[in-house]
PDB file of C-alpha atoms and ligand atoms in Angstrom:
ATOM      1  CA  UNK X 282      15.705 -14.903   1.155  1.00 77.00           C
ATOM      2  CA  UNK X 283      12.081 -13.471   2.389  1.00 89.00           C
ATOM      3  CA  UNK X 284      11.156 -10.599   0.776  1.00 94.00           C
ATOM      4  CA  UNK X 285       9.630  -7.911   3.402  1.00 95.00           C
ATOM      5  CA  UNK X 286       6.668  -5.985   2.736  1.00 95.00           C
ATOM      6  CA  UNK X 287       5.040  -2.796   3.738  1.00 96.00           C
ATOM      7  CA  UNK X 288       1.902  -1.501   3.861  1.00 94.00           C
ATOM      8  CA  UNK X 289       1.294   2.117   4.066  1.00 95.00           C
ATOM      9  CA  UNK X 290      -1.972   3.131   4.717  1.00 92.00           C
ATOM     10  CA  UNK X 291      -4.249   5.986   6.190  1.00 92.00           C
ATOM     11  CA  UNK X 292      -6.312   8.873   5.592  1.00 91.00           C
ATOM     12  CA  UNK X 293      -6.105  11.354   2.305  1.00 91.00           C
ATOM     13  CA  UNK X 294      -3.206  13.253   2.262  1.00 93.00           C
ATOM     14  CA  UNK X 295      -1.282  12.897   5.776  1.00 96.00           C
ATOM     15  CA  UNK X 296       1.766  11.593   4.072  1.00 96.00           C
ATOM     16  CA  UNK X 297       1.477   7.799   3.009  1.00 95.00           C
ATOM     17  CA  UNK X 298       2.920   8.439  -0.234  1.00 96.00           C
ATOM     18  CA  UNK X 299       6.190  10.594   1.677  1.00 97.00           C
ATOM     19  CA  UNK X 300       6.563   8.934   3.754  1.00 98.00           C
ATOM     20  CA  UNK X 301       6.363   5.835   1.779  1.00 97.00           C
ATOM     21  CA  UNK X 302       9.057   7.043  -0.594  1.00 98.00           C
ATOM     22  CA  UNK X 303      11.324   8.456   2.667  1.00 98.00           C
ATOM     23  CA  UNK X 304      11.688   4.081   3.402  1.00 98.00           C
ATOM     24  CA  UNK X 305      11.998   3.118   0.146  1.00 98.00           C
ATOM     25  CA  UNK X 306      14.323   4.712  -1.069  1.00 98.00           C
ATOM     26  CA  UNK X 307      16.263   4.416   2.274  1.00 97.00           C
ATOM     27  CA  UNK X 308      16.545   0.461   2.072  1.00 97.00           C
ATOM     28  CA  UNK X 309      17.423   1.126  -1.952  1.00 98.00           C
ATOM     29  CA  UNK X 310      20.931   3.465  -0.302  1.00 97.00           C
ATOM     30  CA  UNK X 311      21.545  -0.057   2.021  1.00 96.00           C
ATOM     31  CA  UNK X 312      21.777  -2.074  -1.601  1.00 95.00           C
ATOM     32  CA  UNK X 313      18.713  -3.928  -0.718  1.00 97.00           C
ATOM     33  CA  UNK X 314      16.788  -4.788  -4.068  1.00 97.00           C
ATOM     34  CA  UNK X 315      13.496  -2.722  -2.933  1.00 98.00           C
ATOM     35  CA  UNK X 316      10.960  -2.007  -6.005  1.00 98.00           C
ATOM     36  CA  UNK X 317       7.924   0.343  -4.933  1.00 97.00           C
ATOM     37  CA  UNK X 318       4.532  -0.146  -5.577  1.00 95.00           C
ATOM     38  CA  UNK X 319       1.263   1.752  -5.492  1.00 91.00           C
ATOM     39  CA  UNK X 320      -2.009   0.703  -5.690  1.00 83.00           C
ATOM     40  CA  UNK X 321      -3.567   4.622  -5.927  1.00 83.00           C
ATOM     41  CA  UNK X 322      -5.233   5.284  -8.459  1.00 80.00           C
ATOM     42  CA  UNK X 323      -4.558   9.439  -7.959  1.00 84.00           C
ATOM     43  CA  UNK X 324      -0.907   7.683  -8.310  1.00 81.00           C
ATOM     44  CA  UNK X 325       2.019  10.244  -8.330  1.00 91.00           C
ATOM     45  CA  UNK X 326       4.980   8.500  -7.998  1.00 96.00           C
ATOM     46  CA  UNK X 327       6.385  10.823 -10.883  1.00 96.00           C
ATOM     47  CA  UNK X 328       6.140  13.542  -9.632  1.00 96.00           C
ATOM     48  CA  UNK X 329       7.548  12.761  -5.967  1.00 97.00           C
ATOM     49  CA  UNK X 330      10.276  10.459  -7.512  1.00 97.00           C
ATOM     50  CA  UNK X 331      11.140  13.751 -10.252  1.00 97.00           C
ATOM     51  CA  UNK X 332      10.906  10.881 -13.437  1.00 97.00           C
ATOM     52  CA  UNK X 333       8.330   9.243 -15.866  1.00 96.00           C
ATOM     53  CA  UNK X 334       7.171   5.554 -14.650  1.00 96.00           C
ATOM     54  CA  UNK X 335       3.444   4.915 -15.099  1.00 92.00           C
ATOM     55  CA  UNK X 336       1.755   0.951 -15.487  1.00 93.00           C
ATOM     56  CA  UNK X 337       5.726  -0.555 -16.051  1.00 95.00           C
ATOM     57  CA  UNK X 338       8.963  -1.036 -13.349  1.00 96.00           C
ATOM     58  CA  UNK X 339      10.921   1.529 -13.810  1.00 97.00           C
ATOM     59  CA  UNK X 340      14.199   2.315 -11.919  1.00 98.00           C
ATOM     60  CA  UNK X 341      14.824   5.752  -9.688  1.00 98.00           C
ATOM     61  CA  UNK X 342      17.863   7.443 -10.671  1.00 97.00           C
ATOM     62  CA  UNK X 343      19.821   8.416  -7.972  1.00 96.00           C
ATOM     63  CA  UNK X 344      19.599   5.753  -5.966  1.00 97.00           C
ATOM     64  CA  UNK X 345      21.195   2.191  -7.290  1.00 91.00           C
ATOM     65  CA  UNK X 346      18.873  -0.720  -6.269  1.00 96.00           C
ATOM     66  CA  UNK X 347      15.428   1.082  -6.181  1.00 98.00           C
ATOM     67  CA  UNK X 348      12.583   0.969  -8.608  1.00 98.00           C
ATOM     68  CA  UNK X 349       9.040   2.335  -8.822  1.00 98.00           C
ATOM     69  CA  UNK X 350       6.300   1.014 -10.117  1.00 96.00           C
ATOM     70  CA  UNK X 351       1.947   3.396 -10.676  1.00 94.00           C
ATOM     71  CA  UNK X 352      -0.664   0.087 -11.181  1.00 91.00           C
ATOM     72  CA  UNK X 353      -2.386   1.586 -13.671  1.00 91.00           C
ATOM     73  CA  UNK X 354      -6.814   0.539 -13.062  1.00 87.00           C
ATOM     74  CA  UNK X 355      -7.556   0.436 -16.970  1.00 90.00           C
ATOM     75  CA  UNK X 356      -4.295  -1.076 -18.165  1.00 92.00           C
ATOM     76  CA  UNK X 357      -4.262  -3.654 -15.172  1.00 90.00           C
ATOM     77  CA  UNK X 358      -8.219  -4.373 -15.866  1.00 89.00           C
ATOM     78  CA  UNK X 359      -7.656  -4.588 -20.206  1.00 91.00           C
ATOM     79  CA  UNK X 360      -4.672  -7.208 -18.430  1.00 90.00           C
ATOM     80  CA  UNK X 361      -6.347  -8.889 -16.380  1.00 86.00           C
ATOM     81  CA  UNK X 362      -9.138  -9.412 -19.330  1.00 86.00           C
ATOM     82  CA  UNK X 363      -7.119 -10.650 -21.367  1.00 87.00           C
ATOM     83  CA  UNK X 364      -5.696 -13.203 -19.230  1.00 84.00           C
ATOM     84  CA  UNK X 365      -8.545 -14.517 -18.752  1.00 81.00           C
ATOM     85  CA  UNK X 366      -9.663 -14.299 -21.620  1.00 84.00           C
ATOM     86  CA  UNK X 367      -6.902 -17.038 -23.338  1.00 85.00           C
ATOM     87  CA  UNK X 368      -8.413 -19.898 -22.837  1.00 81.00           C
ATOM     88  CA  UNK X 369     -10.848 -19.276 -23.890  1.00 80.00           C
ATOM     89  CA  UNK X 370     -10.984 -17.993 -26.953  1.00 84.00           C
ATOM     90  CA  UNK X 371      -8.842 -21.064 -28.195  1.00 84.00           C
ATOM     91  CA  UNK X 372     -11.786 -23.647 -27.130  1.00 85.00           C
ATOM     92  CA  UNK X 373     -14.831 -21.646 -28.193  1.00 85.00           C
ATOM     93  CA  UNK X 374     -16.294 -19.722 -31.159  1.00 87.00           C
ATOM     94  CA  UNK X 375     -17.009 -16.075 -30.686  1.00 88.00           C
ATOM     95  CA  UNK X 376     -20.493 -15.693 -29.273  1.00 89.00           C
ATOM     96  CA  UNK X 377     -19.903 -17.157 -26.212  1.00 85.00           C
ATOM     97  CA  UNK X 378     -16.191 -15.457 -26.076  1.00 86.00           C
ATOM     98  CA  UNK X 379     -18.156 -11.934 -25.990  1.00 87.00           C
ATOM     99  CA  UNK X 380     -20.497 -13.511 -23.521  1.00 82.00           C
ATOM    100  CA  UNK X 381     -17.785 -13.501 -21.381  1.00 80.00           C
ATOM    101  CA  UNK X 382     -16.295 -10.309 -22.161  1.00 83.00           C
ATOM    102  CA  UNK X 383     -19.414  -8.404 -21.086  1.00 81.00           C
ATOM    103  CA  UNK X 384     -19.083 -10.279 -18.008  1.00 76.00           C
ATOM    104  CA  UNK X 385     -15.837  -9.728 -18.035  1.00 79.00           C
ATOM    105  CA  UNK X 386     -16.567  -5.392 -17.440  1.00 77.00           C
ATOM    106  CA  UNK X 387     -18.248  -4.923 -14.187  1.00 72.00           C
ATOM    107  CA  UNK X 388     -16.768  -2.341 -11.410  1.00 71.00           C
ATOM    108  CA  UNK X 389     -16.233  -5.775  -9.579  1.00 71.00           C
ATOM    109  CA  UNK X 390     -13.219  -6.776 -12.345  1.00 77.00           C
ATOM    110  CA  UNK X 391     -11.926  -3.296 -11.812  1.00 78.00           C
ATOM    111  CA  UNK X 392     -11.408  -4.717  -8.404  1.00 74.00           C
ATOM    112  CA  UNK X 393     -10.404  -8.224  -9.156  1.00 76.00           C
ATOM    113  CA  UNK X 394      -8.366  -6.950 -11.627  1.00 82.00           C
ATOM    114  CA  UNK X 395      -6.720  -3.883  -9.084  1.00 79.00           C
ATOM    115  CA  UNK X 396      -6.340  -6.463  -7.028  1.00 79.00           C
ATOM    116  CA  UNK X 397      -4.252  -9.093  -8.800  1.00 83.00           C
ATOM    117  CA  UNK X 398      -2.131  -6.304  -9.553  1.00 86.00           C
ATOM    118  CA  UNK X 399      -1.224  -5.511  -6.158  1.00 84.00           C
ATOM    119  CA  UNK X 400      -0.763  -9.737  -5.764  1.00 85.00           C
ATOM    120  CA  UNK X 401       1.608 -10.000  -8.336  1.00 87.00           C
ATOM    121  CA  UNK X 402       3.990  -8.004  -6.704  1.00 90.00           C
ATOM    122  CA  UNK X 403       3.362 -10.514  -3.161  1.00 87.00           C
ATOM    123  CA  UNK X 404       4.184 -13.183  -5.267  1.00 85.00           C
ATOM    124  CA  UNK X 405       7.118 -12.669  -5.770  1.00 85.00           C
ATOM    125  CA  UNK X 406      10.577 -13.653  -4.256  1.00 89.00           C
ATOM    126  CA  UNK X 407      12.555 -10.855  -7.242  1.00 94.00           C
ATOM    127  CA  UNK X 408      12.599  -8.051  -4.548  1.00 97.00           C
ATOM    128  CA  UNK X 409      14.089  -8.012  -0.366  1.00 97.00           C
ATOM    129  CA  UNK X 410      11.031  -5.447   0.904  1.00 97.00           C
ATOM    130  CA  UNK X 411       7.905  -4.700  -1.993  1.00 97.00           C
ATOM    131  CA  UNK X 412       6.385  -1.097  -0.181  1.00 97.00           C
ATOM    132  CA  UNK X 413       3.708  -0.166  -0.830  1.00 94.00           C
ATOM    133  CA  UNK X 414       2.418   3.010  -1.552  1.00 93.00           C
ATOM    134  CA  UNK X 415      -1.548   3.008  -1.240  1.00 87.00           C
ATOM    135  CA  UNK X 416      -4.789   4.622  -1.666  1.00 81.00           C
ATOM    136  CA  UNK X 417      -7.138   6.791   1.456  1.00 79.00           C
ATOM    137  CA  UNK X 418      -7.909   3.994   3.486  1.00 74.00           C
ATOM    138  CA  UNK X 419     -11.063   3.011   3.303  1.00 73.00           C
ATOM    139  CA  UNK X 420     -10.057   1.924  -0.820  1.00 73.00           C
ATOM    140  CA  UNK X 421      -7.655  -0.492   0.306  1.00 75.00           C
ATOM    141  CA  UNK X 422      -9.416  -1.999   2.293  1.00 76.00           C
ATOM    142  CA  UNK X 423     -12.479  -3.063   0.205  1.00 73.00           C
ATOM    143  CA  UNK X 424      -9.383  -4.145  -1.332  1.00 73.00           C
ATOM    144  CA  UNK X 425      -7.878  -6.393   1.311  1.00 75.00           C
ATOM    145  CA  UNK X 426     -11.523  -8.089   1.832  1.00 74.00           C
ATOM    146  CA  UNK X 427     -11.847  -8.824  -1.604  1.00 67.00           C
ATOM    147  CA  UNK X 428      -9.815 -12.222  -0.699  1.00 63.00           C
ATOM    148  CA  UNK X 429     -12.200 -12.532   2.065  1.00 61.00           C
ATOM    149  CA  UNK X 430     -14.819 -12.443  -0.251  1.00 64.00           C
ATOM    150  CA  UNK X 431     -13.306 -14.123  -3.166  1.00 61.00           C
ATOM    151  CA  UNK X 432     -13.633 -17.605  -1.308  1.00 60.00           C
ATOM    152  CA  UNK X 433     -16.439 -17.815  -0.993  1.00 62.00           C
ATOM    153  CA  UNK X 434     -17.166 -16.280  -4.634  1.00 61.00           C
ATOM    154  CA  UNK X 435     -14.719 -19.236  -5.827  1.00 60.00           C
ATOM    155  CA  UNK X 436     -16.529 -21.668  -4.261  1.00 61.00           C
ATOM    156  CA  UNK X 437     -20.345 -19.879  -5.482  1.00 58.00           C
ATOM    157  CA  UNK X 438     -18.637 -19.683  -9.286  1.00 55.00           C
ATOM    158  CA  UNK X 439     -17.893 -23.726  -8.884  1.00 55.00           C
ATOM    159  CA  UNK X 440     -20.845 -24.329  -7.423  1.00 56.00           C
ATOM    160  CA  UNK X 441     -22.235 -23.420 -10.979  1.00 50.00           C
ATOM    161  CA  UNK X 442     -24.248 -20.280  -9.075  1.00 45.00           C
ATOM    162  CA  UNK X 443     -22.025 -16.743  -8.073  1.00 43.00           C
ATOM    163  CA  UNK X 444     -20.631 -14.384 -10.433  1.00 47.00           C
ATOM    164  CA  UNK X 445     -18.847 -14.907 -12.946  1.00 50.00           C
ATOM    165  CA  UNK X 446     -16.555 -10.869 -13.035  1.00 53.00           C
ATOM    166  CA  UNK X 447     -13.409 -14.068 -12.248  1.00 55.00           C
ATOM    167  CA  UNK X 448     -13.347 -15.626 -15.572  1.00 55.00           C
ATOM    168  CA  UNK X 449     -13.390 -18.723 -15.969  1.00 54.00           C
ATOM    169  CA  UNK X 450     -13.406 -21.472 -12.789  1.00 53.00           C
ATOM    170  CA  UNK X 451     -10.649 -23.510 -13.854  1.00 55.00           C
ATOM    171  CA  UNK X 452      -8.061 -20.268 -13.934  1.00 60.00           C
ATOM    172  CA  UNK X 453     -10.070 -19.354 -10.901  1.00 60.00           C
ATOM    173  CA  UNK X 454      -9.314 -22.062  -8.808  1.00 63.00           C
ATOM    174  CA  UNK X 455      -5.082 -20.763  -9.706  1.00 67.00           C
ATOM    175  CA  UNK X 456      -6.033 -17.903  -8.354  1.00 72.00           C
ATOM    176  CA  UNK X 457      -7.527 -19.253  -5.474  1.00 75.00           C
ATOM    177  CA  UNK X 458      -4.258 -20.629  -3.899  1.00 80.00           C
ATOM    178  CA  UNK X 459      -2.468 -17.516  -5.118  1.00 81.00           C
ATOM    179  CA  UNK X 460      -4.206 -15.306  -2.854  1.00 80.00           C
ATOM    180  CA  UNK X 461      -4.422 -17.377  -0.054  1.00 83.00           C
ATOM    181  CA  UNK X 462      -0.320 -17.251  -0.549  1.00 86.00           C
ATOM    182  CA  UNK X 463      -0.504 -13.441  -0.497  1.00 86.00           C
ATOM    183  CA  UNK X 464      -3.382 -12.868   1.987  1.00 85.00           C
ATOM    184  CA  UNK X 465      -1.569 -15.222   4.631  1.00 89.00           C
ATOM    185  CA  UNK X 466       1.140 -13.140   4.443  1.00 90.00           C
ATOM    186  CA  UNK X 467      -0.350 -10.206   4.603  1.00 89.00           C
ATOM    187  CA  UNK X 468      -1.267 -11.460   7.804  1.00 91.00           C
ATOM    188  CA  UNK X 469       2.575 -12.583   9.112  1.00 93.00           C
ATOM    189  CA  UNK X 470       3.449  -9.750  10.856  1.00 88.00           C
ATOM    190  CA  UNK X 471       7.190 -11.436   9.805  1.00 92.00           C
ATOM    191  CA  UNK X 472       6.668 -10.356   7.211  1.00 93.00           C
ATOM    192  CA  UNK X 473       4.768  -7.505   6.127  1.00 94.00           C
ATOM    193  CA  UNK X 474       4.715  -3.857   7.724  1.00 95.00           C
ATOM    194  CA  UNK X 475       1.026  -3.032   7.729  1.00 95.00           C
ATOM    195  CA  UNK X 476       2.173   1.415   8.507  1.00 96.00           C
ATOM    196  CA  UNK X 477      -0.595   4.001   9.594  1.00 96.00           C
ATOM    197  CA  UNK X 478       0.482   7.319   9.082  1.00 97.00           C
ATOM    198  CA  UNK X 479      -1.553   9.445  10.231  1.00 98.00           C
ATOM    199  CA  UNK X 480      -1.753  13.780  11.733  1.00 98.00           C
ATOM    200  CA  UNK X 481      -1.024  14.920  15.730  1.00 98.00           C
ATOM    201  CA  UNK X 482      -4.912  15.502  15.498  1.00 97.00           C
ATOM    202  CA  UNK X 483      -7.850  14.431  16.415  1.00 97.00           C
ATOM    203  CA  UNK X 484      -9.725  12.784  13.507  1.00 96.00           C
ATOM    204  CA  UNK X 485      -6.424  11.787  12.041  1.00 97.00           C
ATOM    205  CA  UNK X 486      -6.380   9.444  15.875  1.00 97.00           C
ATOM    206  CA  UNK X 487      -9.448   8.130  15.567  1.00 97.00           C
ATOM    207  CA  UNK X 488      -9.449   7.711  11.773  1.00 95.00           C
ATOM    208  CA  UNK X 489      -6.151   5.378  12.555  1.00 96.00           C
ATOM    209  CA  UNK X 490      -8.323   3.699  15.199  1.00 96.00           C
ATOM    210  CA  UNK X 491     -10.196   2.357  13.183  1.00 95.00           C
ATOM    211  CA  UNK X 492      -9.196   1.467   9.963  1.00 93.00           C
ATOM    212  CA  UNK X 493      -7.076  -1.102  12.403  1.00 94.00           C
ATOM    213  CA  UNK X 494      -9.816  -2.255  13.800  1.00 94.00           C
ATOM    214  CA  UNK X 495     -11.182  -2.607  10.679  1.00 90.00           C
ATOM    215  CA  UNK X 496      -8.291  -4.032   9.488  1.00 90.00           C
ATOM    216  CA  UNK X 497      -7.545  -6.506  12.676  1.00 92.00           C
ATOM    217  CA  UNK X 498     -11.095  -7.784  11.390  1.00 89.00           C
ATOM    218  CA  UNK X 499     -10.135  -9.733   8.186  1.00 86.00           C
ATOM    219  CA  UNK X 500      -6.840 -10.405  10.349  1.00 89.00           C
ATOM    220  CA  UNK X 501      -4.169  -8.197   9.967  1.00 91.00           C
ATOM    221  CA  UNK X 502      -2.565  -6.345  12.578  1.00 93.00           C
ATOM    222  CA  UNK X 503      -1.282  -2.778  12.753  1.00 95.00           C
ATOM    223  CA  UNK X 504       2.294  -3.460  13.230  1.00 96.00           C
ATOM    224  CA  UNK X 505       3.088   0.446  13.365  1.00 96.00           C
ATOM    225  CA  UNK X 506       1.910   4.520  13.479  1.00 98.00           C
ATOM    226  CA  UNK X 507       3.946   7.461  12.020  1.00 98.00           C
ATOM    227  CA  UNK X 508       2.448  10.386  12.900  1.00 98.00           C
ATOM    228  CA  UNK X 509       3.710  12.852  10.198  1.00 98.00           C
ATOM    229  CA  UNK X 510       3.847  16.312  10.692  1.00 97.00           C
ATOM    230  CA  UNK X 511       5.133  17.434  13.679  1.00 97.00           C
ATOM    231  CA  UNK X 512       6.185  21.741  14.540  1.00 97.00           C
ATOM    232  CA  UNK X 513      10.020  21.018  15.528  1.00 95.00           C
ATOM    233  CA  UNK X 514      10.710  22.656  19.268  1.00 94.00           C
ATOM    234  CA  UNK X 515      12.864  24.620  18.358  1.00 93.00           C
ATOM    235  CA  UNK X 516       9.906  26.689  17.065  1.00 93.00           C
ATOM    236  CA  UNK X 517       8.325  26.552  19.701  1.00 92.00           C
ATOM    237  CA  UNK X 518       9.415  30.864  20.144  1.00 93.00           C
ATOM    238  CA  UNK X 519       6.066  31.688  20.084  1.00 92.00           C
ATOM    239  CA  UNK X 520       3.400  31.133  22.119  1.00 95.00           C
ATOM    240  CA  UNK X 521       1.382  30.493  19.107  1.00 95.00           C
ATOM    241  CA  UNK X 522       3.494  27.650  17.845  1.00 95.00           C
ATOM    242  CA  UNK X 523       4.307  26.576  21.335  1.00 96.00           C
ATOM    243  CA  UNK X 524       0.841  26.255  21.839  1.00 97.00           C
ATOM    244  CA  UNK X 525       0.336  23.879  18.479  1.00 97.00           C
ATOM    245  CA  UNK X 526       3.253  21.713  19.616  1.00 97.00           C
ATOM    246  CA  UNK X 527       1.361  21.134  22.044  1.00 97.00           C
ATOM    247  CA  UNK X 528      -0.915  20.188  20.982  1.00 98.00           C
ATOM    248  CA  UNK X 529       0.532  18.142  18.110  1.00 98.00           C
ATOM    249  CA  UNK X 530       2.430  16.319  21.429  1.00 97.00           C
ATOM    250  CA  UNK X 531      -0.930  15.072  23.834  1.00 98.00           C
ATOM    251  CA  UNK X 532      -2.293  13.617  20.642  1.00 98.00           C
ATOM    252  CA  UNK X 533       1.168  11.645  20.428  1.00 98.00           C
ATOM    253  CA  UNK X 534       0.963  10.756  23.616  1.00 98.00           C
ATOM    254  CA  UNK X 535      -2.835   9.499  22.737  1.00 98.00           C
ATOM    255  CA  UNK X 536      -1.265   7.327  19.805  1.00 98.00           C
ATOM    256  CA  UNK X 537       0.589   5.352  22.039  1.00 98.00           C
ATOM    257  CA  UNK X 538      -1.666   5.104  24.062  1.00 98.00           C
ATOM    258  CA  UNK X 539      -3.476   3.502  21.593  1.00 97.00           C
ATOM    259  CA  UNK X 540      -1.715   1.583  20.064  1.00 97.00           C
ATOM    260  CA  UNK X 541       0.707   0.062  23.385  1.00 96.00           C
ATOM    261  CA  UNK X 542       2.230  -2.535  21.765  1.00 94.00           C
ATOM    262  CA  UNK X 543       3.507  -1.321  18.949  1.00 95.00           C
ATOM    263  CA  UNK X 544       5.553   1.318  17.509  1.00 93.00           C
ATOM    264  CA  UNK X 545       5.220   4.802  17.597  1.00 96.00           C
ATOM    265  CA  UNK X 546       6.900   6.711  15.092  1.00 96.00           C
ATOM    266  CA  UNK X 547       7.003  10.027  14.602  1.00 96.00           C
ATOM    267  CA  UNK X 548       7.579  12.513  11.271  1.00 97.00           C
ATOM    268  CA  UNK X 549       9.332  16.484  11.794  1.00 96.00           C
ATOM    269  CA  UNK X 550       6.787  18.877   9.953  1.00 97.00           C
ATOM    270  CA  UNK X 551       9.193  20.108   6.679  1.00 97.00           C
ATOM    271  CA  UNK X 552       9.705  23.912   5.110  1.00 95.00           C
ATOM    272  CA  UNK X 553       9.277  22.492   1.939  1.00 95.00           C
ATOM    273  CA  UNK X 554       7.784  19.546   0.796  1.00 94.00           C
ATOM    274  CA  UNK X 555       8.678  16.004   0.603  1.00 96.00           C
ATOM    275  CA  UNK X 556       9.713  15.300  -2.706  1.00 96.00           C
ATOM    276  CA  UNK X 557      13.341  14.257  -4.477  1.00 97.00           C
ATOM    277  CA  UNK X 558      15.926  11.404  -3.473  1.00 98.00           C
ATOM    278  CA  UNK X 559      17.752  13.926  -1.630  1.00 97.00           C
ATOM    279  CA  UNK X 560      14.230  15.309   0.438  1.00 97.00           C
ATOM    280  CA  UNK X 561      13.484  11.530   1.100  1.00 98.00           C
ATOM    281  CA  UNK X 562      17.423  11.810   2.304  1.00 97.00           C
ATOM    282  CA  UNK X 563      17.285  13.512   4.979  1.00 97.00           C
ATOM    283  CA  UNK X 564      13.352  12.731   6.092  1.00 97.00           C
ATOM    284  CA  UNK X 565      14.845   9.137   6.398  1.00 97.00           C
ATOM    285  CA  UNK X 566      17.465   9.947   8.283  1.00 95.00           C
ATOM    286  CA  UNK X 567      15.221  11.099  11.117  1.00 94.00           C
ATOM    287  CA  UNK X 568      12.239   7.729  10.393  1.00 94.00           C
ATOM    288  CA  UNK X 569      14.874   5.415  10.980  1.00 92.00           C
ATOM    289  CA  UNK X 570      17.559   7.204  13.874  1.00 86.00           C
ATOM    290  CA  UNK X 571      17.905   5.199  16.295  1.00 69.00           C
ATOM    291  CA  UNK X 572      15.110   2.934  15.944  1.00 56.00           C
ATOM    292  CA  UNK X 573      16.636   0.211  15.429  1.00 51.00           C
ATOM    293  CA  UNK X 574      14.476  -0.221  11.961  1.00 49.00           C
ATOM    294  CA  UNK X 575      17.984   0.182  10.252  1.00 44.00           C
ATOM    295  CA  UNK X 576      19.352  -3.029   9.964  1.00 39.00           C
TER     296      UNK X 576
HETATM  297  N1  ATP U  56       6.074  15.500   6.978  1.00 75.87           N
HETATM  298  C1  ATP U  56       6.244  16.576   5.800  1.00 75.87           C
HETATM  299  N2  ATP U  56       7.056  17.979   5.648  1.00 75.87           N
HETATM  300  C2  ATP U  56       6.219  18.336   4.748  1.00 75.87           C
HETATM  301  N3  ATP U  56       5.669  18.513   4.329  1.00 75.87           N
HETATM  302  C3  ATP U  56       5.592  16.973   4.344  1.00 75.87           C
HETATM  303  C4  ATP U  56       5.172  16.026   5.116  1.00 75.87           C
HETATM  304  N4  ATP U  56       4.925  15.128   4.852  1.00 75.87           N
HETATM  305  C5  ATP U  56       4.103  14.659   3.790  1.00 75.87           C
HETATM  306  N5  ATP U  56       4.442  16.564   3.096  1.00 75.87           N
HETATM  307  C6  ATP U  56       3.430  17.013   2.148  1.00 75.87           C
HETATM  308  O1  ATP U  56       1.823  17.019   2.239  1.00 75.87           O
HETATM  309  C7  ATP U  56       1.313  16.827   0.784  1.00 75.87           C
HETATM  310  C8  ATP U  56       0.670  14.480   0.966  1.00 75.87           C
HETATM  311  O2  ATP U  56       1.630  14.140   1.375  1.00 75.87           O
HETATM  312  P1  ATP U  56       1.491  12.641   1.122  1.00 75.87           P
HETATM  313  O3  ATP U  56       1.182  13.156  -0.631  1.00 75.87           O
HETATM  314  O4  ATP U  56       2.909  11.563   1.059  1.00 75.87           O
HETATM  315  O5  ATP U  56       0.171  12.342   1.565  1.00 75.87           O
HETATM  316  P2  ATP U  56      -0.335  11.327   0.943  1.00 75.87           P
HETATM  317  O6  ATP U  56      -1.580  10.587   3.019  1.00 75.87           O
HETATM  318  O7  ATP U  56      -0.253  10.060   0.204  1.00 75.87           O
HETATM  319  O8  ATP U  56      -1.988  11.682   0.726  1.00 75.87           O
HETATM  320  P3  ATP U  56      -2.712  11.045  -0.694  1.00 75.87           P
HETATM  321  O9  ATP U  56      -4.476   9.827   0.378  1.00 75.87           O
HETATM  322  O10 ATP U  56      -3.335  12.724  -1.646  1.00 75.87           O
HETATM  323  O11 ATP U  56      -2.294   9.964  -1.512  1.00 75.87           O
HETATM  324  C9  ATP U  56       2.371  17.124  -0.244  1.00 75.87           C
HETATM  325  O12 ATP U  56       2.819  17.916  -1.095  1.00 75.87           O
HETATM  326  C10 ATP U  56       3.696  16.087   0.953  1.00 75.87           C
HETATM  327  O13 ATP U  56       5.295  17.164  -0.153  1.00 75.87           O
HETATM  328 MG1   MG U  57      -0.193   9.508  -1.826  1.00 75.87          MG
END
């Protein structure tokens, strides 16, 4: 069995968490062993699933095969530092460890730690489906770009130059293979579905096109776009909403033109927030209806 990875990306507030959670409940309900992970430092899976989750793999109540985890950047950084320092502790004296600790306390380490944790979930074959609810686009692309520079970093470090926020060279080279594997999986669209969520608006469309190009620059193809928040047609009973609906449909059409080779899905606007397993089943029945994605 090969794990399927599904990443949800997009601008702030467009519905990434809602669509990722909808997808997670859908696969979990199908009996597929599913994990939803958020790499967003402002994680809110606990809110939407209405139960405590946090920095550990937690079973979601009411869905047979669904687990969730919110990566906590501080805890990820601690774990990463400890993992980097552990092999040194046995070999070197306290002063040297202190120096190493200092080198491991910049923002670069934090980024590496978040990425490292993310990669951990790409390295496992414990789940049939792993879904990533990511932070708003810029942050995610930076995260994914990291290992591209990272290879260069490793080369520099092993030659004795460059920054050492990644820990000792031996460990770096250990990780390199893991990272390269993960990036290859991300680039393989039979393994990884990269989904952009957008609103049916000009700025959202522009941002989606731009981000998709940025992603393509690092060799990752967009495989799906979800246009979220369409006012249902039956609401077109007054001129105001009719006009609004027409504009929204125009942006769906534009999205199709801009991404001619991939599937554009739509998701209607509900009159309540997307929250709770029952609500995700409702949105799931719309998202997966007749899409051929429900196998
Ligand atoms: N189709 C929809 N119908 C009704 N409400 C929706 C819909 N999609 C999203 N929402 C609501 O809009 C808000 C933002 O959605 P969500 O949290 O999924 O976006 P996000 O892209 O994950 O945001 P962030 O960038 O802050 O993580 C939430 O309150 C959510 O319940
Ligand atoms: Mg979110």
